[in-house]
Coordinates of C-alpha atoms and ligand atoms in Angstrom, one line a residue:
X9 CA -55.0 -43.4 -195.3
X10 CA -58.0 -44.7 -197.3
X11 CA -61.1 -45.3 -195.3
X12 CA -62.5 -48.8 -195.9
X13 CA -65.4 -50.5 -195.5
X14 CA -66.1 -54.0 -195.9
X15 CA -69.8 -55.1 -196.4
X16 CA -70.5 -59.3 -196.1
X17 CA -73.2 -61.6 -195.1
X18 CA -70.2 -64.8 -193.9
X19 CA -67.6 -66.7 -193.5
X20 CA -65.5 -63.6 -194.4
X21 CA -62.4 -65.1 -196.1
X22 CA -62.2 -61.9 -198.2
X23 CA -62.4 -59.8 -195.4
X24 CA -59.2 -61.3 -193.5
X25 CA -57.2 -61.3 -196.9
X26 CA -57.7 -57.7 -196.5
X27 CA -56.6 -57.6 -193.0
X28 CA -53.5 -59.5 -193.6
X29 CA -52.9 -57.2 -196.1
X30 CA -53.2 -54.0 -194.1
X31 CA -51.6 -55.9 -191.3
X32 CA -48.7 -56.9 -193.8
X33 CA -48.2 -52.9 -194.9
X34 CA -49.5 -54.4 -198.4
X35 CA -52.5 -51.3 -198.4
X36 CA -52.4 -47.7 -197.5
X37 CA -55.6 -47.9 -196.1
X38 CA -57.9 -49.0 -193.1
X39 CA -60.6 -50.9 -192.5
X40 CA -62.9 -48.5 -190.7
X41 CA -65.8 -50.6 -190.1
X42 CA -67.1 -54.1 -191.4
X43 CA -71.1 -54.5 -191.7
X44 CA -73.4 -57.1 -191.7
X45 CA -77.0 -57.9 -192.8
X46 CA -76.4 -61.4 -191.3
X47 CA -76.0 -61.4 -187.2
X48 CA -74.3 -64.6 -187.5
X49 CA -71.8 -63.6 -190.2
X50 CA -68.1 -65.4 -189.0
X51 CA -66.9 -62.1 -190.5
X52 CA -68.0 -60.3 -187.8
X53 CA -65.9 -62.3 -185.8
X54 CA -62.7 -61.8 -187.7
X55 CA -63.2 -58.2 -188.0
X56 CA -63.9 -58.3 -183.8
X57 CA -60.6 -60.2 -183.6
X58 CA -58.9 -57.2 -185.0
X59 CA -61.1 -54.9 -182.8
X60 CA -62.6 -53.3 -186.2
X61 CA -66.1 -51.4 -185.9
X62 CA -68.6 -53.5 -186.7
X63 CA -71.9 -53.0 -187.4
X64 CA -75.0 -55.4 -188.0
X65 CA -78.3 -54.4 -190.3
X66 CA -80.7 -57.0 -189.8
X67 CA -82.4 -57.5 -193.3
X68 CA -85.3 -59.2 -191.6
X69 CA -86.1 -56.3 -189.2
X70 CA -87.1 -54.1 -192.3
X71 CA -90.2 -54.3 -194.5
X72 CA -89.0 -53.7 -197.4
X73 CA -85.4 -53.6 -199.3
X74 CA -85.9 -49.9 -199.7
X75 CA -86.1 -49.3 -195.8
X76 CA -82.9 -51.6 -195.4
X77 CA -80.9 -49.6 -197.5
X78 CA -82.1 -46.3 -196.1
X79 CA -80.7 -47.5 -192.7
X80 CA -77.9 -48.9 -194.6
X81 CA -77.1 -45.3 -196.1
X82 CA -77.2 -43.4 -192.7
X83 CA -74.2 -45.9 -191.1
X84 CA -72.0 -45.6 -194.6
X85 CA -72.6 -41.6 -194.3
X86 CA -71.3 -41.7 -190.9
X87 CA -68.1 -43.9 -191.8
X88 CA -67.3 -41.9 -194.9
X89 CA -65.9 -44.3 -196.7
X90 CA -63.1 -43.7 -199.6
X91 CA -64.2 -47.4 -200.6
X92 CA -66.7 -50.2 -200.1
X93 CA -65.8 -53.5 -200.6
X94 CA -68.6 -56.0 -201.2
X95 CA -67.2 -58.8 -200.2
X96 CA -69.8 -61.9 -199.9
X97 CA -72.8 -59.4 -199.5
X98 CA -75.8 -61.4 -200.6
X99 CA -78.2 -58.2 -200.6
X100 CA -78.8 -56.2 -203.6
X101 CA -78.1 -52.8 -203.2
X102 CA -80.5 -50.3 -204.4
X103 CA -79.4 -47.7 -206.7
X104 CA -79.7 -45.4 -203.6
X105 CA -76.5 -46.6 -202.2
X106 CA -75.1 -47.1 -205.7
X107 CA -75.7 -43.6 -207.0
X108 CA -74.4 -41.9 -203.5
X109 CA -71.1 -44.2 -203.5
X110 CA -71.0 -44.0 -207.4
X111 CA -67.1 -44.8 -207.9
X112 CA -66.6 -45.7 -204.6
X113 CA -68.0 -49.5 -204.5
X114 CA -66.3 -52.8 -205.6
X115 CA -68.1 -56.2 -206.2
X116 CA -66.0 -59.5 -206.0
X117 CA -67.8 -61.8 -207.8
X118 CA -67.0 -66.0 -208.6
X119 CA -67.3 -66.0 -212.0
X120 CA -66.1 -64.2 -215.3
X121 CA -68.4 -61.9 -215.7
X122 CA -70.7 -61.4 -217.6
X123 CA -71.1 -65.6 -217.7
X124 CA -73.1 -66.4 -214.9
X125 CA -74.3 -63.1 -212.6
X126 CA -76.1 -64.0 -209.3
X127 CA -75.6 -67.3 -207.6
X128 CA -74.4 -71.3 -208.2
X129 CA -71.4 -70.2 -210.4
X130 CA -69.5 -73.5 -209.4
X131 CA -72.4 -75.7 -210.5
X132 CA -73.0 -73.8 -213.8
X133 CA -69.4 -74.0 -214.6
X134 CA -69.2 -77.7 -213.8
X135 CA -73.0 -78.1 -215.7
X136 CA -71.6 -76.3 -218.5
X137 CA -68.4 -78.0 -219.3
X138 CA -66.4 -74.7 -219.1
X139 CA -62.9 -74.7 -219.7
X140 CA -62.2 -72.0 -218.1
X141 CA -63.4 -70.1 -213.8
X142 CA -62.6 -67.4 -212.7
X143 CA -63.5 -64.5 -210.6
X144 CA -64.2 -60.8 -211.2
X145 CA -63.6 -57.3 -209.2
X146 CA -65.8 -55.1 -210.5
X147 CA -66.9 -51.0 -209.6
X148 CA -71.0 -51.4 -208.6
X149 CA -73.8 -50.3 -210.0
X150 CA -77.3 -50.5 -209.6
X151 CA -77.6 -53.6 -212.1
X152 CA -76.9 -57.1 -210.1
X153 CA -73.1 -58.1 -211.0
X154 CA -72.9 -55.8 -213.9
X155 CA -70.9 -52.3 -213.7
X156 CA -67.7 -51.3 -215.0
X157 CA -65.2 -54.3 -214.8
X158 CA -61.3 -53.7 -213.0
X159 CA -60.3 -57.0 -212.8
X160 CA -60.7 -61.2 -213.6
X161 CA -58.6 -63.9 -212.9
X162 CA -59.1 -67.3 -214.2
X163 CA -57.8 -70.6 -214.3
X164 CA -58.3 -73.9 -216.5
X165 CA -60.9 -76.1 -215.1
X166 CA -59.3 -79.2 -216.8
X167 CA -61.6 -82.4 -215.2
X168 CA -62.6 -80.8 -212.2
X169 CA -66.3 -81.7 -211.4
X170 CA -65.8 -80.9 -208.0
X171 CA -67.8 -77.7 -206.8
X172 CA -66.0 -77.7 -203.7
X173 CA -62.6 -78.1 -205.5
X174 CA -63.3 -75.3 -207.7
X175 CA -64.4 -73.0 -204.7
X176 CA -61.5 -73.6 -203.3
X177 CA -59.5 -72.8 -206.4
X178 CA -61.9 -69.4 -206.8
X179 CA -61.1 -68.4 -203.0
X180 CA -57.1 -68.8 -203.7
X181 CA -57.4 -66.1 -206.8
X182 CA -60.0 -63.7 -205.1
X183 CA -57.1 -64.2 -201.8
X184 CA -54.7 -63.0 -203.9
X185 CA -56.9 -60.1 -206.6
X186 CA -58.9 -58.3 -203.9
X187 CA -55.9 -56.8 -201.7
X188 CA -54.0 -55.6 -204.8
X189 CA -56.9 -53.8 -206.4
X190 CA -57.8 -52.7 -203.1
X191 CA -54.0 -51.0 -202.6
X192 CA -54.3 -50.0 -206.8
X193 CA -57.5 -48.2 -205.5
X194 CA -55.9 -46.6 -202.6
X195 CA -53.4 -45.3 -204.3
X196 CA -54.9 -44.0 -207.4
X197 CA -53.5 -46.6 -209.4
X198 CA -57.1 -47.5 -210.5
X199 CA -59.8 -45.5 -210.0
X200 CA -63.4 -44.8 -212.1
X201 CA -64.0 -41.7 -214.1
X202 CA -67.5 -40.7 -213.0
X203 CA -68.2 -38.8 -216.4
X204 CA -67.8 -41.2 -218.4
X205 CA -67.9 -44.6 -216.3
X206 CA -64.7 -46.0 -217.7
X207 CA -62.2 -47.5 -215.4
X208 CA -58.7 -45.6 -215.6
X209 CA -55.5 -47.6 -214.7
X210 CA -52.4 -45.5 -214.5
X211 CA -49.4 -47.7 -215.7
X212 CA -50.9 -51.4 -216.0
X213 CA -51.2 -53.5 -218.5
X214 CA -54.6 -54.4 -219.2
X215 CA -56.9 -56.3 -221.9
X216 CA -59.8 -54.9 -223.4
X217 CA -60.2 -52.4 -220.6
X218 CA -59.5 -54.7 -217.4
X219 CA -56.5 -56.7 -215.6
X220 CA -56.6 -60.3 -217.1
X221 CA -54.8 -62.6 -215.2
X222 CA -54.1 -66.6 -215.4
X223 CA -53.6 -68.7 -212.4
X224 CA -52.1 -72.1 -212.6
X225 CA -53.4 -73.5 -209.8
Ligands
LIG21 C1 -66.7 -65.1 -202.5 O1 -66.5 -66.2 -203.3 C2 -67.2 -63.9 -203.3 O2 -66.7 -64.0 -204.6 C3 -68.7 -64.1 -203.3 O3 -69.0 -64.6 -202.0 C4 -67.9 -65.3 -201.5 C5 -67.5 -64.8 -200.1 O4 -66.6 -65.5 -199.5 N1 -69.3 -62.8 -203.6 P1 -66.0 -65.1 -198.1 O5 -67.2 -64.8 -197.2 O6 -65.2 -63.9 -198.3 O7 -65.2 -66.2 -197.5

């Protein structure tokens, strides 16, 4: 069984996909902690629910982002994780973390990247008349919402002007995306070769070096 760790900062919507995932035998793997930089984090909650480890690392009680992730560092050594999911993390990870895990961190991120890195996708989308959303699952590295891309899934944005609307639509696909490149990961479907930072799927069909999928939703 794959070790798992999930890293978020909220609601945690991602996080209970990935539980009901587990829970449904859907991934050969467990979550073996959950950990938060927000104390708050409903996350938390969900992971509690499920009496998952969990762990909070207050941002605001360290000076600088370098001291956060140091602390960060020593709890991820001591859950040896296969994986890390980022899943709603707002904190940028330094390349610390990046370079110990190298391979062994995902990003879900609400846009088709590399339109739009950071935050506001929705509005950007809407601002910029895009025809097409999306999300992407990408393996980390230290650059913000860059690093070697597994998957995207997109759907048409037709009239939609409705940020909400299109979260909602965004949450559906990431729902459905995380958990099966999670179990892909787990069992060595999908996995990054280090040496040369390329993504290596074993028997799927991708485009251009990544899953492309198309929701009609
Ligand atoms: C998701 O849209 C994810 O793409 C982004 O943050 C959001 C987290 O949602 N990085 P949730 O906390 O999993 O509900």
């Amino acid at each position: 069984m794959k070790r798992i760790v999930v890293l978020l900062s909220g609601n945690g919507s991602n996080l209970q996909a990935i539980i009901d995932s587990i829970n449904n035998g859907n991934i050969n793997g467990r979550i073996v902690g959950v950990i938060s930089n927000n104390i708050e984090a409903f996350g938390l909650k969900r992971a509690q629910k499920e009496n998952i480890n969990t762990i909070t690392i207050n941002h605001l009680d360290y000076e600088n982002r370098q001291a956060f992730d140091d602390a960060l560092l020593k709890k991820l050594a001591i859950l040896a994780p296969d994986l890390i999911v980022l899943a709603g993390f707002m904190r940028i990870l330094t390349s610390k973390i990046t370079d110990y895990f190298n391979g062994k961190i995902i990003n879900i991120h609400p846009s088709l990247l590399p339109l739009y890195p950071g935050l506001h996708t929705h509005q950007k989308v809407i601002d910029n008349n895009d025809e097409k959303h999306g999300i992407s699952i990408h393996y980390v590295s230290s650059e913000l919402d860059a690093g070697p891309l597994i998957a995207q899934g997109n759907f048409n944005v037709g009239e939609i002007k409705d940020k909400e609307l299109l979260e909602e639509k965004i949450h559906k696909i990431e729902h459905l995306m995380l958990p099966l490149v999670i179990q892909y990961i787990c069992i060595g479907t999908i996995y990054l070769d280090v040496k040369s930072n390329n993504v290596v799927f074993k028997n799927l069909d991708v485009i251009n070096g990544s899953i492309q999928k198309n929701y009609e939703i």
